[in-house]
Amino acid sequence: MQLLAAGASPFVRKVRVLLHETGQTGDVALLDVATTPMATDPAVAAANPIGKIPALIRPDGPTLYDSRVICRYLDARVGAGLYPEARIWEVLTLEATADGIMEAAVLMVYEGRARPEEMRYAPWVEAQWAKVTRALDAVGARRMGHLAGKPDMSHIAMGCALGYLDFRHADRAWRAGRDALAAWYADFADRPSMVATVPTG
Ligand code: 99T
């Protein structure tokens, strides 16, 4: 299988961390691409009509896209148990929260990089950051018990979301006033799967 990927993408990182955690790195070759909303890589457009990465090209079936679909597929492929049935709705909601943090944080980056300077709108950027801070506070208030438990896909997604905030928005100091989440992340970021997939680019 081939994964259309980029070192900076937190969505791609979710898949890569899962591959490490479940012993599947040897089954998926990474194909690095450079794609943005204004310049979609042709290989990405061919794999995913939405023009986003990650996309997983499979020899024995249709290409899969969207990190949540790919992660669920790769988990099921080896029966890894990263989506435990007993707490599935909590896992999926926390994964969606982490993905929402990434989406808002990525849109902030695109506003600065993909738009001409005179068309950038600072209040819109701040509104995206407000989504991030609301989500971080909600996780800190309601999900720390879950994060303290056995790692599942929602832990991986939260780890990738927080890693992306450090990578692209370090100046926003997301840890301030969020000691418990910061302590959880310091521990999670030490996992070999996280160390092996630190963002680049
Ligand atoms: O929006 C585009 O056209 C291209 N953007 C992407 O492909 C980003 C790369 S992160 N991927 C997604 O937005 C995927 C979201 C989807 N719901 C999923 O797979 O979960 C690039 C980050 C950076 O360069 O800083």
Short mmCIF file of C-alpha atoms and ligand atoms in Angstrom, two decimals:
data_model
loop_
_atom_site.label_atom_id
_atom_site.label_comp_id
_atom_site.label_asym_id
_atom_site.label_seq_id
_atom_site.Cartn_x
_atom_site.Cartn_y
_atom_site.Cartn_z
CA MET A 1 0.00 0.00 0.00
CA GLN A 2 1.04 3.60 -0.55
CA LEU A 3 0.21 6.59 1.64
CA LEU A 4 0.13 10.05 0.07
CA ALA A 5 1.81 11.99 2.83
CA ALA A 6 3.63 15.13 3.98
CA GLY A 7 5.86 15.55 7.02
CA ALA A 8 3.95 18.60 8.28
CA SER A 9 0.46 17.10 8.18
CA PRO A 10 -1.04 16.14 11.56
CA PHE A 11 -3.67 14.05 9.73
CA VAL A 12 -0.94 12.03 8.02
CA ARG A 13 0.83 11.75 11.36
CA LYS A 14 -2.22 10.07 12.90
CA VAL A 15 -1.89 7.31 10.31
CA ARG A 16 1.87 7.03 10.74
CA VAL A 17 1.63 6.79 14.54
CA LEU A 18 -1.01 4.08 14.15
CA LEU A 19 1.30 2.19 11.74
CA HIS A 20 4.08 2.29 14.34
CA GLU A 21 1.82 1.36 17.23
CA THR A 22 0.35 -1.62 15.37
CA GLY A 23 3.49 -2.97 13.67
CA GLN A 24 2.38 -2.12 10.12
CA THR A 25 5.10 0.34 9.00
CA GLY A 26 6.51 -2.27 6.60
CA ASP A 27 3.16 -2.62 4.82
CA VAL A 28 2.78 1.03 3.75
CA ALA A 29 5.21 3.09 1.63
CA LEU A 30 5.09 6.86 2.17
CA LEU A 31 4.84 8.99 -1.00
CA ASP A 32 5.66 12.57 -0.12
CA VAL A 33 3.60 15.21 -1.91
CA ALA A 34 3.26 18.98 -1.68
CA THR A 35 -0.41 19.97 -1.85
CA THR A 36 -2.32 23.08 -0.76
CA PRO A 37 -5.89 24.31 -1.36
CA MET A 38 -4.57 26.57 -4.16
CA ALA A 39 -2.20 24.03 -5.74
CA THR A 40 -3.47 20.49 -5.54
CA ASP A 41 -0.87 17.88 -6.39
CA PRO A 42 -2.19 15.86 -9.38
CA ALA A 43 -1.47 12.57 -7.60
CA VAL A 44 -3.58 13.75 -4.66
CA ALA A 45 -6.44 14.88 -6.92
CA ALA A 46 -6.36 11.46 -8.63
CA ALA A 47 -6.51 9.64 -5.29
CA ASN A 48 -8.99 11.87 -3.45
CA PRO A 49 -11.44 14.17 -5.27
CA ILE A 50 -11.40 16.46 -2.23
CA GLY A 51 -7.68 16.98 -2.88
CA LYS A 52 -6.47 16.30 0.65
CA ILE A 53 -3.95 14.03 2.32
CA PRO A 54 -3.68 11.42 3.70
CA ALA A 55 -4.94 9.02 1.04
CA LEU A 56 -4.18 5.30 1.15
CA ILE A 57 -3.74 3.58 -2.21
CA ARG A 58 -4.44 -0.13 -1.92
CA PRO A 59 -3.56 -2.81 -4.53
CA ASP A 60 -6.61 -4.87 -3.63
CA GLY A 61 -9.35 -2.27 -3.27
CA PRO A 62 -10.37 1.34 -3.77
CA THR A 63 -8.23 4.15 -2.41
CA LEU A 64 -9.25 5.29 1.07
CA TYR A 65 -9.16 8.88 2.19
CA ASP A 66 -9.77 10.97 5.27
CA SER A 67 -7.56 10.08 8.22
CA ARG A 68 -10.49 8.76 10.25
CA VAL A 69 -11.43 6.26 7.54
CA ILE A 70 -7.82 5.19 6.97
CA CYS A 71 -7.12 4.76 10.68
CA ARG A 72 -10.25 2.72 11.19
CA TYR A 73 -9.33 0.52 8.22
CA LEU A 74 -5.72 -0.06 9.34
CA ASP A 75 -6.87 -0.81 12.88
CA ALA A 76 -9.43 -3.36 11.63
CA ARG A 77 -6.87 -4.87 9.22
CA VAL A 78 -4.81 -6.28 12.10
CA GLY A 79 -7.42 -6.28 14.87
CA ALA A 80 -5.34 -3.78 16.86
CA GLY A 81 -8.19 -2.67 19.12
CA LEU A 82 -7.52 1.07 18.89
CA TYR A 83 -11.29 1.59 18.52
CA PRO A 84 -12.54 -0.41 21.53
CA GLU A 85 -16.24 -1.22 21.21
CA ALA A 86 -16.90 -0.68 24.94
CA ARG A 87 -16.13 3.05 24.70
CA ILE A 88 -16.46 3.63 20.96
CA TRP A 89 -18.54 6.84 21.10
CA GLU A 90 -16.14 8.48 23.52
CA VAL A 91 -13.18 7.48 21.35
CA LEU A 92 -14.78 8.75 18.14
CA THR A 93 -15.90 12.04 19.72
CA LEU A 94 -12.47 12.71 21.18
CA GLU A 95 -10.86 11.83 17.83
CA ALA A 96 -13.29 14.26 16.14
CA THR A 97 -12.34 16.92 18.68
CA ALA A 98 -8.64 16.43 17.96
CA ASP A 99 -9.32 16.53 14.21
CA GLY A 100 -11.29 19.76 14.71
CA ILE A 101 -8.31 21.30 16.50
CA MET A 102 -6.10 20.30 13.58
CA GLU A 103 -8.57 21.64 11.00
CA ALA A 104 -8.78 25.06 12.66
CA ALA A 105 -5.01 25.20 13.17
CA VAL A 106 -4.37 24.23 9.54
CA LEU A 107 -6.82 26.88 8.29
CA MET A 108 -4.88 29.49 10.28
CA VAL A 109 -1.72 28.42 8.48
CA TYR A 110 -3.42 28.52 5.06
CA GLU A 111 -4.80 32.00 5.74
CA GLY A 112 -1.22 33.20 6.15
CA ARG A 113 0.31 31.18 3.32
CA ALA A 114 -2.30 30.58 0.63
CA ARG A 115 -3.94 34.02 0.52
CA PRO A 116 -2.52 37.25 -0.85
CA GLU A 117 -1.58 39.55 2.04
CA GLU A 118 -4.28 42.14 1.31
CA MET A 119 -6.98 39.45 1.50
CA ARG A 120 -6.04 38.10 4.92
CA TYR A 121 -8.58 38.67 7.68
CA ALA A 122 -7.15 38.64 11.23
CA PRO A 123 -10.52 38.28 13.05
CA TRP A 124 -11.18 35.11 11.06
CA VAL A 125 -7.81 33.72 12.19
CA GLU A 126 -8.68 34.56 15.80
CA ALA A 127 -12.06 32.85 15.40
CA GLN A 128 -10.22 29.69 14.33
CA TRP A 129 -7.95 29.96 17.37
CA ALA A 130 -11.05 30.34 19.57
CA LYS A 131 -12.21 26.93 18.30
CA VAL A 132 -8.84 25.47 19.30
CA THR A 133 -8.88 26.95 22.80
CA ARG A 134 -12.51 25.93 23.42
CA ALA A 135 -11.67 22.40 22.39
CA LEU A 136 -8.52 22.27 24.55
CA ASP A 137 -10.50 23.53 27.55
CA ALA A 138 -13.27 20.99 26.95
CA VAL A 139 -10.73 18.17 26.76
CA GLY A 140 -9.05 19.42 29.94
CA ALA A 141 -12.39 19.64 31.76
CA ARG A 142 -14.05 16.44 30.58
CA ARG A 143 -11.63 14.03 28.92
CA MET A 144 -8.59 13.75 31.17
CA GLY A 145 -10.00 10.57 32.74
CA HIS A 146 -10.20 8.98 29.31
CA LEU A 147 -6.72 10.18 28.36
CA ALA A 148 -5.36 8.63 31.58
CA GLY A 149 -6.55 5.19 30.38
CA LYS A 150 -5.17 2.68 27.90
CA PRO A 151 -4.12 4.44 24.66
CA ASP A 152 -6.61 4.20 21.80
CA MET A 153 -7.08 6.16 18.58
CA SER A 154 -8.32 9.23 20.42
CA HIS A 155 -5.05 9.44 22.36
CA ILE A 156 -3.10 9.26 19.09
CA ALA A 157 -5.27 11.98 17.52
CA MET A 158 -4.92 14.29 20.55
CA GLY A 159 -1.16 13.74 20.58
CA CYS A 160 -0.94 14.67 16.89
CA ALA A 161 -3.15 17.75 17.38
CA LEU A 162 -1.03 19.07 20.26
CA GLY A 163 2.17 18.28 18.37
CA TYR A 164 0.87 20.33 15.45
CA LEU A 165 0.11 23.30 17.74
CA ASP A 166 3.75 23.18 18.89
CA PHE A 167 4.95 22.86 15.29
CA ARG A 168 2.96 25.67 13.66
CA HIS A 169 1.59 27.81 16.52
CA ALA A 170 4.23 27.67 19.25
CA ASP A 171 3.82 31.42 19.81
CA ARG A 172 0.24 30.83 21.04
CA ALA A 173 1.50 28.96 24.14
CA TRP A 174 -1.40 26.47 24.35
CA ARG A 175 -0.03 24.97 27.61
CA ALA A 176 -0.70 28.12 29.67
CA GLY A 177 -3.40 27.31 32.26
CA ARG A 178 -3.67 23.72 31.01
CA ASP A 179 -1.23 21.88 33.27
CA ALA A 180 -2.96 18.50 33.22
CA LEU A 181 -3.20 18.36 29.42
CA ALA A 182 0.40 19.59 29.09
CA ALA A 183 1.60 16.88 31.50
CA TRP A 184 -0.36 14.21 29.63
CA TYR A 185 1.14 15.36 26.32
CA ALA A 186 4.71 15.46 27.69
CA ASP A 187 4.33 11.79 28.56
CA PHE A 188 2.54 10.75 25.34
CA ALA A 189 5.02 12.59 23.10
CA ASP A 190 7.78 10.33 24.45
CA ARG A 191 6.27 7.22 22.88
CA PRO A 192 8.55 5.78 20.15
CA SER A 193 5.70 6.14 17.62
CA MET A 194 5.48 9.88 18.35
CA VAL A 195 9.24 10.40 18.39
CA ALA A 196 9.53 8.63 15.01
CA THR A 197 6.92 10.93 13.41
CA VAL A 198 7.85 14.41 14.68
CA PRO A 199 6.55 16.97 12.13
CA THR A 200 8.94 18.23 9.44
CA GLY A 201 8.69 20.64 6.55
O1 99T B 1 -6.96 21.62 1.86
C1 99T B 1 -6.26 21.18 0.92
O2 99T B 1 -6.57 21.34 -0.29
C2 99T B 1 -4.97 20.43 1.20
N1 99T B 1 -4.81 20.16 2.59
C3 99T B 1 -4.54 18.94 3.08
O3 99T B 1 -4.42 17.96 2.37
C4 99T B 1 -4.36 18.82 4.59
C5 99T B 1 -2.89 18.65 4.89
S1 99T B 1 -2.45 19.18 6.53
N2 99T B 1 -5.10 17.65 5.01
C6 99T B 1 -6.34 17.76 5.49
O4 99T B 1 -6.89 18.86 5.69
C7 99T B 1 -7.04 16.43 5.77
C8 99T B 1 -8.33 16.59 6.57
C9 99T B 1 -9.21 15.32 6.52
N3 99T B 1 -10.46 15.55 7.21
C10 99T B 1 -8.52 14.11 7.14
O5 99T B 1 -7.77 13.41 6.44
O6 99T B 1 -8.74 13.82 8.32
C11 99T B 1 -1.16 20.33 6.11
C12 99T B 1 -0.66 21.05 7.34
C13 99T B 1 0.49 22.00 7.11
O7 99T B 1 1.09 22.04 6.00
O8 99T B 1 0.84 22.75 8.06
#
